[in-house]
Structure formats: structure tokens, C-alpha cells
Amino acid sequence: MHSKIFLVFVVFFGACVATDTVNWSDCGSTAGEVKSVVVANCPGDRCILKRGTNATLAITFISKVSSTNLTAVVYGDVLGYKTKFPLPNADACKGVGVECPLEEGKTYVYTDTFEVKQVYPRVIVEIWWELITDTGDKAVCIIIPAKIN
């Protein structure tokens, strides 16, 4: 019994140590209010994303609107050129911690793990992460400074 409690403590403590609130800016979250952004193993002002690994992101936000659906859209901005990155699961209502329909005034935590592909170039990039409501408004729009190594 004690060993199970110890194991749970170690896993929980390790998860807390391995996550960092990141430097981010809001890029127009008109249908929501972003409260925090956390990326695993991302200390400092710019996230260092290692090619060939996965990164985990958690965004806590309060919805300002009701919405039946929520869609995740991600862009990489390198020197002013935005490129859309495909997500394996763009439906932010399935498997990422958000239960739809969204309710106005309710707090949600969107969590996703994404692949930093080996083919990505080693560049400094601004990651734009958006969660779009069924009316096309942005419940979340954040920019995370990153560097792909």
C-alpha cells in the first residue's frame, strides 16, 4: 500500500517539475480568456523543441461563449511567413480534455501532445496555437516563442 502511494507521489512530483509556464502572448482570444500556458520541459523565454521528440502543451482558458464545436489550428511563423501545421487531432472536443459543448464562463484545460518531426528545420519560430469556436471566433489564440533544435 505504501509503495503505491509513494509511486503516485513520485509520478505526480515528476510531472510538476517537468512542466513550465512558458512565455506567451495573446494574439486575439476574443471568445475566451487564456489563464495559463504550460509546455512540458520548457524553461526560459523560448521553448527549445528537440526534433524527433514529442512536446506536451496545456492551455487553461475561460470560455466567453457557448459553442458546440472547438477546432485546434496551429501555425509556425518563421521570419514573418506563417505555415499551417497539421494536427493528428484537430477536434478539440475529443481526447484533449475539453468537453463540448462549451459553456460561457466555464474554465477548460486543453492538453495536447504534438510531434516535433525530424524533418523540421533548425529554426527560431513563433508557434501560433488557436482554438476556434463553431462561429469562427477564437476562444484561444496564443503565440509561443520557440526554437527547433
PDB file of C-alpha atoms in Angstrom:
ATOM      1  CA  MET A   1       0.000   0.000   0.000  1.00  0.00           C
ATOM      2  CA  HIS A   2       2.751   2.452   0.971  1.00  0.00           C
ATOM      3  CA  SER A   3       4.688   1.656  -2.186  1.00  0.00           C
ATOM      4  CA  LYS A   4       1.648   2.549  -4.325  1.00  0.00           C
ATOM      5  CA  ILE A   5       1.233   5.875  -2.553  1.00  0.00           C
ATOM      6  CA  PHE A   6       4.962   6.558  -2.950  1.00  0.00           C
ATOM      7  CA  LEU A   7       4.774   5.721  -6.670  1.00  0.00           C
ATOM      8  CA  VAL A   8       1.821   8.080  -7.176  1.00  0.00           C
ATOM      9  CA  PHE A   9       3.731  10.814  -5.310  1.00  0.00           C
ATOM     10  CA  VAL A  10       6.876  10.314  -7.420  1.00  0.00           C
ATOM     11  CA  VAL A  11       4.915  10.396 -10.689  1.00  0.00           C
ATOM     12  CA  PHE A  12       2.951  13.491  -9.638  1.00  0.00           C
ATOM     13  CA  PHE A  13       6.050  15.321  -8.348  1.00  0.00           C
ATOM     14  CA  GLY A  14       7.974  14.468 -11.515  1.00  0.00           C
ATOM     15  CA  ALA A  15       5.150  15.825 -13.655  1.00  0.00           C
ATOM     16  CA  CYS A  16       5.161  19.072 -11.674  1.00  0.00           C
ATOM     17  CA  VAL A  17       8.918  19.509 -12.024  1.00  0.00           C
ATOM     18  CA  ALA A  18       8.906  18.682 -15.741  1.00  0.00           C
ATOM     19  CA  THR A  19       6.347  21.314 -16.726  1.00  0.00           C
ATOM     20  CA  ASP A  20       6.944  25.011 -17.010  1.00  0.00           C
ATOM     21  CA  THR A  21       4.723  28.021 -17.511  1.00  0.00           C
ATOM     22  CA  VAL A  22       6.006  29.479 -20.743  1.00  0.00           C
ATOM     23  CA  ASN A  23       6.485  32.962 -22.072  1.00  0.00           C
ATOM     24  CA  TRP A  24       3.460  33.513 -24.326  1.00  0.00           C
ATOM     25  CA  SER A  25       1.384  36.347 -25.727  1.00  0.00           C
ATOM     26  CA  ASP A  26      -2.267  36.594 -26.676  1.00  0.00           C
ATOM     27  CA  CYS A  27      -2.973  37.117 -30.375  1.00  0.00           C
ATOM     28  CA  GLY A  28      -6.702  37.813 -30.213  1.00  0.00           C
ATOM     29  CA  SER A  29      -8.606  35.444 -27.926  1.00  0.00           C
ATOM     30  CA  THR A  30     -11.940  37.216 -28.415  1.00  0.00           C
ATOM     31  CA  ALA A  31     -14.186  34.297 -27.398  1.00  0.00           C
ATOM     32  CA  GLY A  32     -12.143  33.261 -24.373  1.00  0.00           C
ATOM     33  CA  GLU A  33      -9.666  34.393 -21.751  1.00  0.00           C
ATOM     34  CA  VAL A  34      -6.396  32.475 -21.536  1.00  0.00           C
ATOM     35  CA  LYS A  35      -5.323  31.986 -17.917  1.00  0.00           C
ATOM     36  CA  SER A  36      -2.127  29.943 -18.336  1.00  0.00           C
ATOM     37  CA  VAL A  37       0.013  28.108 -20.869  1.00  0.00           C
ATOM     38  CA  VAL A  38       2.291  25.259 -19.807  1.00  0.00           C
ATOM     39  CA  VAL A  39       4.682  23.270 -22.008  1.00  0.00           C
ATOM     40  CA  ALA A  40       6.498  20.243 -20.600  1.00  0.00           C
ATOM     41  CA  ASN A  41      10.265  20.711 -20.238  1.00  0.00           C
ATOM     42  CA  CYS A  42      10.183  24.291 -21.481  1.00  0.00           C
ATOM     43  CA  PRO A  43      12.061  26.600 -19.131  1.00  0.00           C
ATOM     44  CA  GLY A  44      13.127  30.079 -20.159  1.00  0.00           C
ATOM     45  CA  ASP A  45      11.771  32.664 -22.523  1.00  0.00           C
ATOM     46  CA  ARG A  46      11.915  30.483 -25.645  1.00  0.00           C
ATOM     47  CA  CYS A  47      10.879  26.813 -25.748  1.00  0.00           C
ATOM     48  CA  ILE A  48      13.575  24.525 -27.086  1.00  0.00           C
ATOM     49  CA  LEU A  49      11.856  21.786 -29.093  1.00  0.00           C
ATOM     50  CA  LYS A  50      14.051  18.833 -29.982  1.00  0.00           C
ATOM     51  CA  ARG A  51      13.431  17.238 -33.364  1.00  0.00           C
ATOM     52  CA  GLY A  52      12.316  13.629 -33.211  1.00  0.00           C
ATOM     53  CA  THR A  53      10.540  14.070 -29.859  1.00  0.00           C
ATOM     54  CA  ASN A  54       7.064  14.919 -28.620  1.00  0.00           C
ATOM     55  CA  ALA A  55       6.069  18.055 -26.730  1.00  0.00           C
ATOM     56  CA  THR A  56       3.046  18.443 -24.470  1.00  0.00           C
ATOM     57  CA  LEU A  57       1.084  21.678 -24.169  1.00  0.00           C
ATOM     58  CA  ALA A  58      -1.668  22.626 -21.691  1.00  0.00           C
ATOM     59  CA  ILE A  59      -3.775  25.772 -22.091  1.00  0.00           C
ATOM     60  CA  THR A  60      -6.185  26.824 -19.346  1.00  0.00           C
ATOM     61  CA  PHE A  61      -8.890  29.197 -20.562  1.00  0.00           C
ATOM     62  CA  ILE A  62     -12.325  30.527 -19.668  1.00  0.00           C
ATOM     63  CA  SER A  63     -14.856  30.442 -22.491  1.00  0.00           C
ATOM     64  CA  LYS A  64     -16.709  33.718 -23.097  1.00  0.00           C
ATOM     65  CA  VAL A  65     -19.230  31.999 -25.388  1.00  0.00           C
ATOM     66  CA  SER A  66     -21.222  28.815 -25.812  1.00  0.00           C
ATOM     67  CA  SER A  67     -20.025  26.643 -28.687  1.00  0.00           C
ATOM     68  CA  THR A  68     -20.957  23.206 -29.970  1.00  0.00           C
ATOM     69  CA  ASN A  69     -17.526  22.570 -31.505  1.00  0.00           C
ATOM     70  CA  LEU A  70     -13.925  23.633 -30.986  1.00  0.00           C
ATOM     71  CA  THR A  71     -11.183  23.220 -33.588  1.00  0.00           C
ATOM     72  CA  ALA A  72      -7.435  23.450 -32.989  1.00  0.00           C
ATOM     73  CA  VAL A  73      -5.309  25.206 -35.614  1.00  0.00           C
ATOM     74  CA  VAL A  74      -1.515  25.583 -35.356  1.00  0.00           C
ATOM     75  CA  TYR A  75       0.849  27.753 -37.399  1.00  0.00           C
ATOM     76  CA  GLY A  76       4.592  28.214 -37.359  1.00  0.00           C
ATOM     77  CA  ASP A  77       5.812  31.737 -38.111  1.00  0.00           C
ATOM     78  CA  VAL A  78       9.396  31.899 -39.356  1.00  0.00           C
ATOM     79  CA  LEU A  79      10.591  35.382 -40.342  1.00  0.00           C
ATOM     80  CA  GLY A  80       7.014  36.539 -40.941  1.00  0.00           C
ATOM     81  CA  TYR A  81       5.945  33.543 -43.043  1.00  0.00           C
ATOM     82  CA  LYS A  82       3.137  31.570 -41.401  1.00  0.00           C
ATOM     83  CA  THR A  83       2.838  27.877 -42.274  1.00  0.00           C
ATOM     84  CA  LYS A  84      -0.033  25.726 -41.063  1.00  0.00           C
ATOM     85  CA  PHE A  85       0.977  22.563 -39.202  1.00  0.00           C
ATOM     86  CA  PRO A  86      -1.393  19.602 -39.472  1.00  0.00           C
ATOM     87  CA  LEU A  87      -2.568  18.158 -36.171  1.00  0.00           C
ATOM     88  CA  PRO A  88      -3.468  14.476 -35.872  1.00  0.00           C
ATOM     89  CA  ASN A  89      -6.498  15.512 -33.802  1.00  0.00           C
ATOM     90  CA  ALA A  90      -7.792  18.966 -34.712  1.00  0.00           C
ATOM     91  CA  ASP A  91     -11.113  18.284 -32.940  1.00  0.00           C
ATOM     92  CA  ALA A  92     -10.506  19.985 -29.596  1.00  0.00           C
ATOM     93  CA  CYS A  93     -13.629  18.316 -28.186  1.00  0.00           C
ATOM     94  CA  LYS A  94     -12.174  14.804 -28.376  1.00  0.00           C
ATOM     95  CA  GLY A  95      -9.277  13.384 -26.395  1.00  0.00           C
ATOM     96  CA  VAL A  96      -7.687  16.654 -25.261  1.00  0.00           C
ATOM     97  CA  GLY A  97      -9.545  17.377 -22.032  1.00  0.00           C
ATOM     98  CA  VAL A  98     -12.191  19.780 -23.344  1.00  0.00           C
ATOM     99  CA  GLU A  99     -15.794  18.657 -23.124  1.00  0.00           C
ATOM    100  CA  CYS A 100     -18.141  20.150 -25.688  1.00  0.00           C
ATOM    101  CA  PRO A 101     -20.428  21.929 -25.926  1.00  0.00           C
ATOM    102  CA  LEU A 102     -18.504  24.811 -24.383  1.00  0.00           C
ATOM    103  CA  GLU A 103     -20.390  26.817 -21.796  1.00  0.00           C
ATOM    104  CA  GLU A 104     -19.957  30.547 -21.293  1.00  0.00           C
ATOM    105  CA  GLY A 105     -17.991  31.303 -18.113  1.00  0.00           C
ATOM    106  CA  LYS A 106     -16.668  27.769 -17.645  1.00  0.00           C
ATOM    107  CA  THR A 107     -12.936  27.001 -17.282  1.00  0.00           C
ATOM    108  CA  TYR A 108     -11.353  24.401 -19.570  1.00  0.00           C
ATOM    109  CA  VAL A 109      -7.913  22.829 -19.838  1.00  0.00           C
ATOM    110  CA  TYR A 110      -6.898  21.886 -23.378  1.00  0.00           C
ATOM    111  CA  THR A 111      -3.965  19.437 -23.385  1.00  0.00           C
ATOM    112  CA  ASP A 112      -2.275  18.109 -26.499  1.00  0.00           C
ATOM    113  CA  THR A 113       0.920  16.268 -27.327  1.00  0.00           C
ATOM    114  CA  PHE A 114       2.456  17.057 -30.686  1.00  0.00           C
ATOM    115  CA  GLU A 115       5.350  15.619 -32.645  1.00  0.00           C
ATOM    116  CA  VAL A 116       8.402  17.732 -33.396  1.00  0.00           C
ATOM    117  CA  LYS A 117       9.278  15.981 -36.621  1.00  0.00           C
ATOM    118  CA  GLN A 118      12.843  15.103 -37.512  1.00  0.00           C
ATOM    119  CA  VAL A 119      12.377  16.796 -40.911  1.00  0.00           C
ATOM    120  CA  TYR A 120      11.638  20.199 -39.355  1.00  0.00           C
ATOM    121  CA  PRO A 121      14.480  22.662 -39.934  1.00  0.00           C
ATOM    122  CA  ARG A 122      16.509  24.001 -37.022  1.00  0.00           C
ATOM    123  CA  VAL A 123      14.967  27.456 -36.764  1.00  0.00           C
ATOM    124  CA  ILE A 124      13.621  30.065 -34.405  1.00  0.00           C
ATOM    125  CA  VAL A 125       9.839  30.012 -34.740  1.00  0.00           C
ATOM    126  CA  GLU A 126       6.780  31.639 -33.224  1.00  0.00           C
ATOM    127  CA  ILE A 127       4.102  28.985 -32.661  1.00  0.00           C
ATOM    128  CA  TRP A 128       0.536  30.255 -33.091  1.00  0.00           C
ATOM    129  CA  TRP A 129      -1.965  27.958 -31.352  1.00  0.00           C
ATOM    130  CA  GLU A 130      -5.654  28.711 -31.880  1.00  0.00           C
ATOM    131  CA  LEU A 131      -8.881  27.112 -30.670  1.00  0.00           C
ATOM    132  CA  ILE A 132     -11.734  28.156 -32.955  1.00  0.00           C
ATOM    133  CA  THR A 133     -15.429  28.067 -31.978  1.00  0.00           C
ATOM    134  CA  ASP A 134     -18.249  26.956 -34.267  1.00  0.00           C
ATOM    135  CA  THR A 135     -18.858  30.619 -35.216  1.00  0.00           C
ATOM    136  CA  GLY A 136     -15.213  31.108 -36.245  1.00  0.00           C
ATOM    137  CA  ASP A 137     -14.247  33.147 -33.183  1.00  0.00           C
ATOM    138  CA  LYS A 138     -11.026  32.421 -31.297  1.00  0.00           C
ATOM    139  CA  ALA A 139     -11.560  31.025 -27.805  1.00  0.00           C
ATOM    140  CA  VAL A 140      -7.764  30.807 -27.649  1.00  0.00           C
ATOM    141  CA  CYS A 141      -5.091  32.495 -29.738  1.00  0.00           C
ATOM    142  CA  ILE A 142      -1.598  32.374 -28.280  1.00  0.00           C
ATOM    143  CA  ILE A 143       1.928  32.823 -29.590  1.00  0.00           C
ATOM    144  CA  ILE A 144       4.749  30.796 -28.029  1.00  0.00           C
ATOM    145  CA  PRO A 145       8.364  31.685 -28.862  1.00  0.00           C
ATOM    146  CA  ALA A 146      10.285  28.504 -29.684  1.00  0.00           C
ATOM    147  CA  LYS A 147      13.446  27.154 -31.241  1.00  0.00           C
ATOM    148  CA  ILE A 148      13.612  23.840 -33.043  1.00  0.00           C
ATOM    149  CA  ASN A 149      16.901  22.025 -32.422  1.00  0.00           C
TER     150      ASN A 149
END
